[in-house]
Short mmCIF file of C-alpha atoms in Angstrom, two decimals:
data_model
loop_
_atom_site.label_atom_id
_atom_site.label_comp_id
_atom_site.label_asym_id
_atom_site.label_seq_id
_atom_site.Cartn_x
_atom_site.Cartn_y
_atom_site.Cartn_z
CA MET A 161 37.54 -34.68 30.53
CA ALA A 162 34.03 -32.82 29.03
CA THR A 163 34.56 -29.95 26.57
CA GLY A 164 32.46 -27.49 24.56
CA ARG A 165 29.64 -26.30 24.68
CA GLY A 166 27.86 -29.73 26.91
CA TRP A 167 29.96 -29.24 29.94
CA VAL A 168 29.16 -25.12 29.23
CA LEU A 169 25.85 -25.83 29.66
CA ARG A 170 26.17 -28.72 32.34
CA GLN A 171 28.18 -25.76 34.49
CA HIS A 172 25.28 -23.38 33.81
CA TRP A 173 23.27 -25.51 35.18
CA ALA A 174 25.40 -26.00 38.10
CA ARG A 175 25.43 -22.95 38.97
CA ALA A 176 21.90 -22.45 38.99
CA GLY A 177 21.31 -24.72 41.68
CA PRO A 178 19.47 -28.13 41.40
CA ALA A 179 15.38 -26.64 40.91
CA MET A 180 16.69 -26.38 37.08
CA ARG A 181 17.47 -28.89 34.99
CA PRO A 182 17.31 -30.02 31.48
CA SER A 183 13.87 -32.25 31.95
CA LYS A 184 14.02 -35.47 28.77
CA ARG A 185 11.51 -36.10 28.03
CA SER A 186 10.83 -32.69 26.34
CA GLY A 187 14.07 -32.46 24.96
CA THR A 188 14.04 -28.35 25.94
CA PHE A 189 15.26 -27.71 29.30
CA THR A 190 12.39 -26.18 32.07
CA ALA A 191 12.44 -25.81 35.90
CA VAL A 192 11.77 -29.86 37.59
CA PRO A 193 11.56 -30.06 41.25
CA VAL A 194 13.86 -31.54 42.89
CA LYS A 195 13.27 -33.66 46.80
CA MET A 196 15.89 -31.43 49.69
CA PRO A 197 15.37 -32.48 52.99
CA GLY A 198 14.47 -28.95 55.34
CA THR A 199 12.34 -26.20 53.97
CA GLN A 200 14.45 -25.61 50.89
CA ASN A 201 12.07 -27.88 49.37
CA VAL A 202 8.91 -26.38 49.52
CA HIS A 203 10.56 -22.57 49.36
CA ILE A 204 11.64 -24.77 45.62
CA GLN A 205 8.53 -26.51 44.79
CA ARG A 206 6.51 -23.30 45.96
CA GLN A 207 8.02 -21.16 43.50
CA CYS A 208 8.13 -23.90 41.00
CA HIS A 209 4.02 -24.08 41.12
CA LYS A 210 3.79 -20.49 40.05
CA SER A 211 3.73 -20.61 36.80
CA ALA A 212 5.87 -23.36 34.06
CA ALA A 213 5.91 -21.11 31.86
CA SER A 214 7.63 -18.22 33.32
CA THR A 215 9.84 -20.51 35.39
CA SER A 216 11.44 -21.41 31.67
CA CYS A 217 11.33 -17.88 30.89
CA LEU A 218 13.36 -16.75 33.98
CA CYS A 219 16.08 -19.85 32.57
CA ILE A 220 15.85 -18.06 29.01
CA GLU A 221 16.86 -14.83 30.27
CA SER A 222 19.75 -16.54 32.70
CA MET A 223 21.42 -18.09 30.50
CA PRO A 224 24.78 -16.13 29.71
CA SER A 225 24.86 -13.93 26.35
CA GLU A 226 28.04 -16.35 25.20
CA ILE A 227 25.42 -19.30 25.15
CA LEU A 228 22.84 -16.90 23.78
CA LEU A 229 24.52 -16.30 20.29
CA LYS A 230 25.71 -18.79 19.96
CA ILE A 231 22.20 -20.28 18.96
CA LEU A 232 21.20 -16.84 17.11
CA SER A 233 24.59 -17.59 14.80
CA TYR A 234 22.30 -20.87 13.32
CA LEU A 235 19.08 -18.38 12.21
CA ASP A 236 18.08 -16.84 9.36
CA ALA A 237 17.75 -13.09 9.15
CA VAL A 238 13.79 -12.83 9.87
CA THR A 239 14.47 -14.69 12.32
CA LEU A 240 16.86 -12.51 14.16
CA LEU A 241 14.87 -9.25 13.07
CA CYS A 242 11.87 -11.23 14.88
CA ILE A 243 13.47 -11.82 18.49
CA GLY A 244 14.57 -8.91 18.46
CA CYS A 245 11.54 -7.72 19.38
CA VAL A 246 11.60 -9.38 22.34
CA ASN A 247 13.22 -6.71 24.56
CA ARG A 248 16.21 -4.49 24.83
CA ARG A 249 18.62 -7.31 25.49
CA PHE A 250 17.76 -9.92 23.51
CA TYR A 251 17.74 -7.33 20.61
CA ASN A 252 21.18 -6.25 21.49
CA LEU A 253 22.12 -10.18 20.76
CA ALA A 254 20.13 -10.19 17.70
CA SER A 255 21.97 -6.71 16.47
CA ASP A 256 25.50 -8.08 16.75
CA ASN A 257 27.73 -7.80 14.28
CA VAL A 258 29.32 -11.58 14.03
CA ILE A 259 26.16 -12.63 13.25
CA TRP A 260 25.37 -10.26 10.61
CA PHE A 261 28.45 -10.52 8.49
CA LYS A 262 28.17 -13.77 8.18
CA ILE A 263 24.60 -13.08 7.17
CA TYR A 264 25.88 -9.92 4.43
CA SER A 265 29.24 -12.10 3.26
CA GLY A 266 27.03 -15.34 2.88
CA SER A 267 24.06 -13.05 0.62
CA PHE A 268 26.45 -10.29 -0.89
CA PRO A 269 29.81 -11.87 -1.72
CA CYS A 270 32.17 -9.55 -3.16
CA LYS A 271 32.71 -10.02 -6.90
CA ILE A 272 36.92 -9.47 -6.82
CA ILE A 273 38.31 -9.15 -10.97
CA ASN A 274 41.34 -11.05 -12.24
CA TRP A 275 43.05 -9.29 -14.84
CA ASN A 276 45.27 -11.98 -15.77
CA THR A 277 42.32 -13.96 -17.24
CA GLU A 278 39.56 -11.33 -17.69
CA SER A 279 37.00 -12.50 -15.68
CA ILE A 280 35.40 -11.79 -12.62
CA GLU A 281 35.87 -14.54 -9.27
CA THR A 282 33.51 -14.01 -6.73
CA THR A 283 34.71 -14.86 -3.17
CA THR A 284 33.70 -14.51 0.44
CA VAL A 285 35.15 -11.04 2.11
CA SER A 286 37.36 -12.94 5.73
CA LEU A 287 37.69 -10.58 7.59
CA SER A 288 38.66 -10.56 11.16
CA HIS A 289 36.58 -11.27 14.00
CA ALA A 290 38.33 -7.46 16.20
CA THR A 291 37.69 -6.21 12.75
CA VAL A 292 33.83 -6.86 12.90
CA GLN A 293 33.51 -6.08 16.88
CA GLU A 294 34.66 -2.28 16.00
CA LYS A 295 31.70 -1.30 14.15
CA LYS A 296 29.24 0.16 16.07
CA LEU A 297 25.89 -2.64 16.87
CA GLY A 298 24.10 -3.39 14.21
CA TYR A 299 25.87 -2.02 11.36
CA TRP A 300 26.38 -5.13 9.51
CA LYS A 301 22.65 -6.10 9.64
CA LYS A 302 21.73 -2.11 8.80
CA GLU A 303 23.92 -2.70 6.19
CA TYR A 304 22.24 -6.33 5.24
CA ILE A 305 19.10 -4.72 5.23
CA MET A 306 19.86 -2.02 2.84
CA LYS A 307 21.57 -3.96 0.25
CA HIS A 308 18.72 -6.07 0.72
CA LYS A 309 15.90 -3.30 0.17
CA ALA A 310 18.90 -2.03 -2.98
CA THR A 311 18.58 -5.78 -4.98
CA THR A 312 14.78 -5.63 -4.91
CA LYS A 313 14.12 -2.21 -5.42
CA THR A 314 16.35 -2.46 -8.81
CA GLY A 315 14.67 -5.09 -9.99
CA ILE A 316 10.83 -3.64 -9.39
CA ILE A 317 12.32 -0.73 -11.67
CA GLN A 318 13.26 -2.64 -14.36
CA LEU A 319 9.05 -4.14 -14.06
CA LEU A 320 8.32 -0.96 -14.38
CA ARG A 321 10.23 0.62 -17.38
CA PRO A 322 8.32 -1.09 -20.19
CA ILE A 323 5.42 1.61 -20.64
CA ASN A 324 1.79 1.40 -21.51
CA LEU A 325 0.90 3.44 -24.50
CA TYR A 326 -2.92 3.69 -24.02
CA THR A 327 -2.32 4.86 -20.59
CA GLY A 328 1.19 6.46 -20.35
CA LEU A 329 1.60 4.09 -17.43
CA PRO A 330 4.35 1.30 -16.21
CA LEU A 331 2.95 -1.59 -18.48
CA LYS A 332 3.53 -4.37 -15.81
CA THR A 333 2.64 -2.44 -12.57
CA LYS A 334 0.57 -5.18 -11.03
CA GLU A 335 3.24 -8.31 -11.57
CA ALA A 336 5.49 -4.78 -9.57
CA ILE A 337 3.50 -5.68 -7.28
CA LYS A 338 3.09 -9.18 -7.34
CA ALA A 339 6.90 -9.10 -7.29
CA SER A 340 7.31 -6.60 -3.85
CA ASN A 341 4.41 -8.60 -2.09
CA LEU A 342 3.29 -5.57 -1.67
CA SER A 343 -0.35 -4.85 0.44
CA TRP A 344 -1.54 -1.78 1.92
CA VAL A 345 -3.47 -1.59 5.56
CA ILE A 346 -6.36 0.24 7.68
CA ILE A 347 -5.46 1.12 10.96
CA LEU A 348 -7.78 2.87 13.56
CA LYS A 349 -7.06 5.03 15.70
CA ASP A 350 -9.99 5.35 19.06
CA ARG A 351 -9.25 8.08 20.88
CA ASN A 352 -7.32 6.50 23.73
CA GLY A 353 -4.60 5.95 21.84
CA LYS A 354 -5.15 2.31 20.64
CA GLU A 355 -4.65 0.94 17.46
CA HIS A 356 -6.54 -1.53 15.53
CA VAL A 357 -5.16 -3.02 12.25
CA VAL A 358 -7.00 -4.66 9.43
CA GLU A 359 -5.56 -6.13 6.43
CA GLN A 360 -6.82 -6.43 3.19
CA VAL A 361 -8.91 -9.35 2.65
CA ASP A 362 -8.95 -8.46 -1.42
CA ILE A 363 -7.27 -6.74 -4.53
CA ILE A 364 -8.92 -5.99 -7.86
CA PHE A 365 -6.84 -5.08 -10.62
CA ASN A 366 -8.15 -2.59 -12.56
CA ASP A 367 -7.03 -0.66 -16.01
CA THR A 368 -5.81 2.16 -14.17
CA SER A 369 -5.93 1.33 -10.45
CA VAL A 370 -6.28 -1.46 -7.98
CA THR A 371 -9.01 -1.55 -5.40
CA VAL A 372 -8.78 -2.71 -2.46
CA TYR A 373 -11.03 -4.29 0.14
CA TRP A 374 -11.36 -5.09 3.10
CA TYR A 375 -13.85 -6.73 5.62
CA GLY A 376 -14.83 -8.59 8.53
CA THR A 377 -17.06 -8.81 12.00
CA SER A 378 -14.66 -7.42 13.96
CA TRP A 379 -14.55 -3.45 13.64
CA PRO A 380 -14.35 -1.55 16.47
CA CYS A 381 -17.39 0.48 17.62
CA LEU A 382 -17.35 3.85 15.14
CA ASP A 383 -18.55 6.19 17.76
CA THR A 384 -15.37 5.11 19.19
CA LEU A 385 -12.20 5.61 16.83
CA SER A 386 -11.18 9.20 15.69
CA THR A 387 -8.47 8.06 12.50
CA LEU A 388 -8.06 5.56 10.26
CA GLU A 389 -4.41 5.38 7.95
CA LEU A 390 -4.03 3.62 5.08
CA CYS A 391 -0.81 2.40 4.52
CA GLY A 392 1.22 0.13 2.23
CA MET A 393 3.08 -2.96 3.90
CA THR A 394 5.98 -4.44 2.29
CA PRO A 395 7.91 -7.72 3.56
CA LEU A 396 11.55 -6.27 5.45
CA LEU A 397 13.42 -8.39 3.47
CA LEU A 398 11.81 -10.23 0.86
CA ASP A 399 12.91 -13.76 0.69
CA ARG A 400 10.55 -15.37 -2.79
CA CYS A 401 11.62 -18.82 -1.75
CA LYS A 402 9.15 -17.92 1.14
CA VAL A 403 5.74 -16.56 1.71
CA PRO A 404 5.61 -13.37 3.84
CA THR A 405 2.99 -13.10 7.05
CA LYS A 406 0.91 -10.98 7.98
CA ASN A 407 4.35 -11.21 11.74
CA GLY A 408 7.44 -11.22 10.10
CA PRO A 409 8.88 -7.92 9.78
CA ARG A 410 7.71 -5.61 7.59
CA TRP A 411 8.17 -1.87 5.86
CA CYS A 412 5.08 0.37 7.00
CA SER A 413 4.54 3.52 4.23
CA LEU A 414 1.85 6.08 5.28
CA ILE A 415 -0.28 6.63 2.00
CA ALA A 416 -3.28 9.04 3.34
CA GLU A 417 -5.24 10.03 6.78
CA TYR A 418 -8.82 10.40 7.18
CA ASP A 419 -10.46 11.69 9.91
CA LEU A 420 -13.16 9.67 11.66
CA THR A 421 -14.74 12.26 14.16
CA ASN A 422 -18.16 13.13 13.08
CA LEU A 423 -17.54 10.87 10.72
CA THR A 424 -21.51 10.78 9.56
CA LYS A 425 -21.59 14.16 8.92
CA ALA A 426 -18.54 15.14 7.46
CA SER A 427 -18.51 12.90 4.57
CA PRO A 428 -21.53 12.90 1.99
CA VAL A 429 -23.56 10.61 1.68
CA ILE A 430 -23.60 8.82 -1.88
CA GLY A 431 -25.81 6.19 -2.15
CA SER A 432 -27.08 2.74 -0.48
CA ASP A 433 -29.08 -0.25 -0.55
CA ASN A 434 -31.43 -1.95 2.32
CA LEU A 435 -28.35 -2.92 4.18
CA VAL A 436 -25.76 -0.12 3.75
CA GLN A 437 -24.88 4.03 3.05
CA LEU A 438 -21.75 4.49 1.10
CA LEU A 439 -19.58 7.32 2.91
CA HIS A 440 -17.48 8.44 0.10
CA LEU A 441 -13.59 9.73 2.17
CA ASP A 442 -11.25 12.31 0.15
CA PRO A 443 -9.14 11.02 -1.49
CA GLY A 444 -10.45 7.34 -2.89
CA LEU A 445 -11.80 5.72 0.12
CA LEU A 446 -14.86 4.40 0.71
CA MET A 447 -16.76 3.36 4.32
CA GLY A 448 -19.96 1.42 4.20
CA LEU A 449 -22.56 1.65 6.60
CA TRP A 450 -25.17 -0.82 8.19
CA LYS A 451 -28.74 0.87 8.44
CA GLU A 452 -28.98 -0.85 11.63
CA GLY A 453 -26.64 -0.02 13.50
CA ASN A 454 -24.70 2.97 12.04
CA GLU A 455 -20.98 0.80 12.48
CA ILE A 456 -18.76 0.13 9.73
CA ALA A 457 -19.56 -2.57 7.04
CA PHE A 458 -16.28 -2.47 4.91
CA VAL A 459 -14.37 -1.12 3.45
CA VAL A 460 -12.51 -0.02 -0.09
CA ALA A 461 -9.71 1.90 -1.42
CA SER A 462 -9.23 2.73 -4.89
CA LEU A 463 -5.88 3.29 -5.44
CA HIS A 464 -4.74 4.67 -9.35
CA TYR A 465 -1.32 2.92 -10.30
CA HIS A 466 0.27 6.54 -11.24
CA GLN A 467 3.79 6.30 -8.46
CA ILE A 468 1.84 3.93 -6.68
CA ILE A 469 5.06 1.92 -5.60
CA GLU A 470 6.44 4.65 -5.06
CA LYS A 471 3.65 5.21 -1.98
CA SER A 472 2.93 2.74 -1.25
CA THR A 473 6.68 2.46 -0.45
CA LEU A 474 8.83 5.00 0.28
CA GLY A 475 7.24 6.37 2.97
CA SER A 476 6.87 6.06 6.49
CA SER A 477 5.12 4.92 9.52
CA THR A 478 4.13 8.49 9.75
CA THR A 479 4.97 11.03 6.87
CA LEU A 480 3.85 10.62 3.25
CA TYR A 481 6.23 10.45 0.55
CA VAL A 482 6.58 13.30 -0.75
CA LEU A 483 6.99 13.09 -5.19
CA PRO A 484 9.56 15.05 -6.87
CA ALA A 485 8.98 17.87 -8.09
CA HIS A 486 8.86 18.25 -11.68
CA LYS A 487 11.21 20.65 -13.51
CA PRO A 488 9.24 22.63 -16.59
CA ILE A 489 10.37 23.42 -19.92
CA LEU A 490 10.28 26.25 -21.31
CA ASP A 491 9.65 27.50 -24.93
CA ASP A 492 9.17 30.22 -26.24
CA VAL A 493 9.22 29.53 -29.69
CA ASP A 494 4.62 28.73 -29.46
CA PRO A 495 2.24 30.90 -28.76
CA GLU A 496 -0.32 27.95 -26.60
CA TYR A 497 2.08 26.17 -25.11
CA GLY A 498 0.71 24.24 -22.54
CA LEU A 499 -3.22 24.31 -24.27
CA HIS A 500 -2.32 21.39 -26.51
CA GLY A 501 -1.89 17.95 -27.22
CA PHE A 502 -3.23 16.43 -24.25
CA GLN A 503 -4.39 12.55 -23.74
CA LEU A 504 -7.19 11.27 -21.75
CA HIS A 505 -7.72 7.50 -19.92
CA ILE A 506 -11.16 7.33 -18.76
CA ASP A 507 -11.82 4.16 -16.99
CA MET A 508 -15.13 3.51 -15.41
CA HIS A 509 -15.94 0.57 -12.80
CA SER A 510 -16.63 -1.75 -10.35
CA GLY A 511 -16.55 -5.15 -8.76
CA GLY A 512 -14.13 -6.12 -11.59
CA ARG A 513 -16.56 -5.23 -13.67
CA THR A 514 -15.75 -2.31 -16.29
CA TYR A 515 -18.25 -0.06 -18.04
CA VAL A 516 -16.38 2.40 -19.70
CA CYS A 517 -12.93 2.06 -21.04
CA SER A 518 -11.82 4.67 -24.14
CA THR A 519 -8.20 6.62 -24.55
CA PHE A 520 -9.02 10.28 -26.75
CA ARG A 521 -6.42 11.80 -28.53
CA ASN A 522 -5.22 15.44 -29.81
CA LEU A 523 -7.28 17.53 -26.68
CA PHE A 524 -6.49 20.79 -26.74
CA CYS A 525 -8.20 24.10 -25.53
CA ARG A 526 -8.59 28.11 -27.09
CA LYS A 527 -7.32 30.61 -24.93
CA ASP A 528 -10.27 32.67 -25.10
CA TYR A 529 -12.05 29.65 -23.45
CA ILE A 530 -9.53 29.75 -19.93
CA GLN A 531 -12.00 30.59 -17.66
CA ASN A 532 -12.51 31.30 -13.94
CA GLY A 533 -9.21 29.40 -13.70
CA TYR A 534 -9.31 27.11 -15.87
CA LEU A 535 -8.55 25.41 -18.74
CA LYS A 536 -12.31 23.95 -20.36
CA ILE A 537 -11.06 20.85 -22.99
CA MET A 538 -14.40 19.51 -24.83
CA VAL A 539 -13.47 15.29 -24.69
CA ILE A 540 -17.20 14.61 -25.81
CA GLY A 541 -19.68 17.25 -28.06
CA LEU A 542 -22.82 16.86 -26.52
CA LYS A 543 -23.87 17.01 -30.33
CA ASP A 544 -21.37 15.36 -31.81
CA ASN A 545 -22.79 11.62 -31.79
CA ALA A 546 -20.19 9.61 -32.92
CA GLN A 547 -18.63 10.62 -29.91
CA HIS A 548 -20.98 9.19 -27.66
CA LEU A 549 -20.07 6.66 -25.16
CA PRO A 550 -22.57 3.44 -23.95
CA LEU A 551 -21.62 2.36 -20.28
CA ILE A 552 -22.01 -1.25 -20.84
CA GLY A 553 -23.88 -3.61 -18.71
CA LYS A 554 -25.32 -3.28 -14.85
CA VAL A 555 -23.98 -0.43 -13.69
CA GLY A 556 -23.25 -0.83 -9.29
CA PHE A 557 -20.92 0.00 -7.01
CA PHE A 558 -20.23 -3.73 -5.65
CA TRP A 559 -20.33 -4.52 -2.41
CA LYS A 560 -19.67 -8.24 -0.25
CA THR A 561 -18.74 -8.78 3.28
CA SER A 562 -17.81 -12.01 4.56
CA VAL A 563 -21.77 -12.66 5.03
CA PHE A 564 -23.98 -10.19 2.62
CA GLU A 565 -22.85 -8.27 -0.78
CA GLY A 566 -25.20 -6.16 -2.71
CA ASN A 567 -25.71 -3.43 -5.49
CA ILE A 568 -25.62 0.11 -5.26
CA LYS A 569 -27.66 1.70 -7.83
CA ASN A 570 -25.47 4.76 -10.11
CA CYS A 571 -22.15 3.81 -8.00
CA TYR A 572 -18.76 3.46 -9.55
CA VAL A 573 -15.13 4.59 -9.67
CA MET A 574 -14.16 6.34 -12.10
CA ASP A 575 -10.31 6.57 -13.07
CA ILE A 576 -8.66 9.25 -15.07
CA THR A 577 -5.49 8.87 -17.04
CA VAL A 578 -4.58 12.83 -18.27
CA LEU A 579 -1.07 12.78 -20.39
CA ASP A 580 0.97 16.19 -21.54
CA GLU A 581 2.08 16.55 -24.93
CA THR A 582 5.10 14.64 -24.01
CA GLU A 583 2.13 11.88 -23.29
CA LYS A 584 3.91 12.11 -19.91
CA PRO A 585 1.56 11.32 -16.52
CA PHE A 586 -0.11 15.11 -15.28
CA TRP A 587 -3.27 14.54 -14.05
CA CYS A 588 -3.58 11.19 -12.70
CA PHE A 589 -6.72 10.36 -9.51
CA SER A 590 -9.27 7.26 -8.97
CA ALA A 591 -12.58 8.63 -7.10
CA PRO A 592 -15.39 6.62 -6.39
CA VAL A 593 -18.25 8.81 -8.18
CA TYR A 594 -22.30 8.96 -8.06
CA MET A 595 -24.84 9.88 -10.29
CA ARG A 596 -27.63 12.41 -9.50
CA PRO A 597 -30.09 13.14 -11.30
CA SER A 598 -30.61 16.61 -13.74
CA SER A 599 -33.29 18.94 -13.07
CA LYS A 600 -33.01 19.93 -16.68
CA THR A 601 -34.81 17.24 -20.00
CA SER A 602 -32.49 15.71 -23.01
CA GLY A 603 -32.24 18.71 -25.69
CA LEU A 604 -30.90 16.03 -28.29
CA TYR A 605 -33.89 14.35 -31.07
CA ASP A 606 -31.66 10.81 -30.40
CA TYR A 607 -31.84 10.95 -26.62
CA MET A 608 -34.92 11.21 -25.16
CA GLY A 609 -35.10 10.10 -21.37
CA CYS A 610 -34.27 10.95 -17.43
CA ILE A 611 -30.33 12.93 -17.69
CA TYR A 612 -27.57 12.58 -14.35
CA ASP A 613 -24.84 13.95 -13.89
CA ILE A 614 -20.95 13.20 -12.22
CA LYS A 615 -19.38 15.75 -11.07
CA TYR A 616 -15.37 15.33 -9.87
CA VAL A 617 -13.73 18.53 -8.40
CA ASP A 618 -9.59 18.24 -6.92
CA SER A 619 -6.92 20.60 -6.77
CA ASP A 620 -5.85 19.92 -9.80
CA GLY A 621 -9.21 20.99 -11.87
CA LYS A 622 -12.49 19.07 -12.53
CA VAL A 623 -14.32 16.74 -14.55
CA HIS A 624 -18.46 16.75 -16.13
CA ILE A 625 -19.80 14.38 -17.04
CA GLU A 626 -23.63 14.04 -18.50
CA LEU A 627 -25.33 10.83 -18.98
CA VAL A 628 -28.83 9.66 -20.52
CA TRP A 629 -30.71 6.68 -20.08
CA MET A 630 -32.16 4.86 -22.77
CA ASP A 631 -35.25 2.90 -22.52
CA ASN A 632 -35.31 1.42 -25.54
CA THR A 633 -31.45 -0.32 -24.90
CA LYS A 634 -31.68 -0.16 -21.01
CA GLU A 635 -27.99 1.03 -21.12
CA TYR A 636 -26.68 4.91 -20.41
CA TYR A 637 -24.33 7.20 -22.97
CA ILE A 638 -22.69 9.60 -22.02
CA VAL A 639 -23.34 12.50 -24.11
CA ASN A 640 -21.01 14.93 -22.48
CA LEU A 641 -17.78 14.84 -21.13
CA ILE A 642 -15.57 18.25 -20.57
CA LEU A 643 -12.38 18.66 -18.28
CA TYR A 644 -11.80 21.66 -16.05
CA ILE A 645 -7.81 22.39 -15.74
CA SER A 646 -6.47 24.34 -13.33
CA THR A 647 -3.71 27.58 -14.54
CA LYS A 648 -2.41 27.04 -11.32
CA LYS A 649 -1.70 23.51 -12.18
CA VAL A 650 -0.51 24.52 -15.83
CA ASN A 651 1.54 27.39 -15.47
CA SER A 652 3.39 25.13 -12.62
CA TRP A 653 3.76 22.30 -15.08
CA TYR A 654 5.04 24.05 -17.98
CA GLY A 655 6.37 27.20 -16.44
CA THR A 656 4.04 29.72 -18.51
CA ASN A 657 1.67 32.04 -17.33
CA TYR A 658 -1.65 31.44 -18.59
#
């Protein structure tokens, strides 16, 4: 007497009819026409003539749920999540509690303490089939995903604990990004709602930021685009034994959204060369447009290390991650509380080339320097030659595509990290800047040359830098650097009232 899975399959194919039988040649179930008398054979031949693929799909869809569940029970968690995206029926089948409880208990066995021997024994929880099925459909799938994410998060937190004494930022941010398999994508949306997802092509780790590049030959037409979304992508189930692919289940976290309507009019052009012009989209995004055709050549994002992991993983596909509110520590003793003890780390770079990387400590602002809603902090004095810094190397923004590459002069990325007196990150950003020629002449005897200005402004403050070009040494020198920090930012951070 035939029993087991073979008998069930033969009974299923007997009910399905002679037009559907297992093919011995391929080892899979496909539709095979069978000669039958009269018009019935003609009818079956017409059905099989339509498409072998569609008949095969019908075959799978018509299989009983018990058989499909048996097949799905042999798959791993990632494959089950992918199968759940096929249709509603496969979503429900791939969310079966029995299957996911088996995966959960195999990956996260419970620890039971044996008090007699003072040891911990690891055992697998054994629950009855009825008890597992009592839970809502997908309960154990959700539990497995949440447990897996919590385990991964714990490992990442351990990597981010050591702090760099110079920057005040986590020392192993690069290692944490690689350990979490974090990557970034841009989602271009046209006016009809169609989305174009572009995966990152290259990435460069700097001292306090990461630079991400997107380029290729299949960009959508710029005139049809409405928005650009910058998102962080992490594998939903991180398996260090396997290399995650972009087709696997991933978690999307929105970082920033940019309006592309009237792009060339709304966004300033900060530089150009013979092939491309460079547009700045705030915050921290650069878009290169071909001069011929005015279409996208490349996109570059500069992301500061401060809370980059949280912003890239803890948001959702539609909402940004909201940073936790800072609780000010009040001080009634110090009359100039919040005006001293600042520390600045500045990094200027492009394409993996560092032009300036320096740290300034014990910065302060006198009360009479508070004007127009800003604290004025002098970092590099104009007349103090010992503080002046040279920019090392050929200064410019290095860009590349799959075919061309170039250098846009006087453009690069500037990273600013300001720490408070407790050496906690106070004001951090990474943004492209452009050195504009100044109309005034140098009043310094030691620096006779053209003067250039760099100006940056956001809601927390301003940065003003003056540089002088030295013809004899063929290099730029920073001769003046001033930070303007908003009193609103200071008051909310320290609980003061300046």
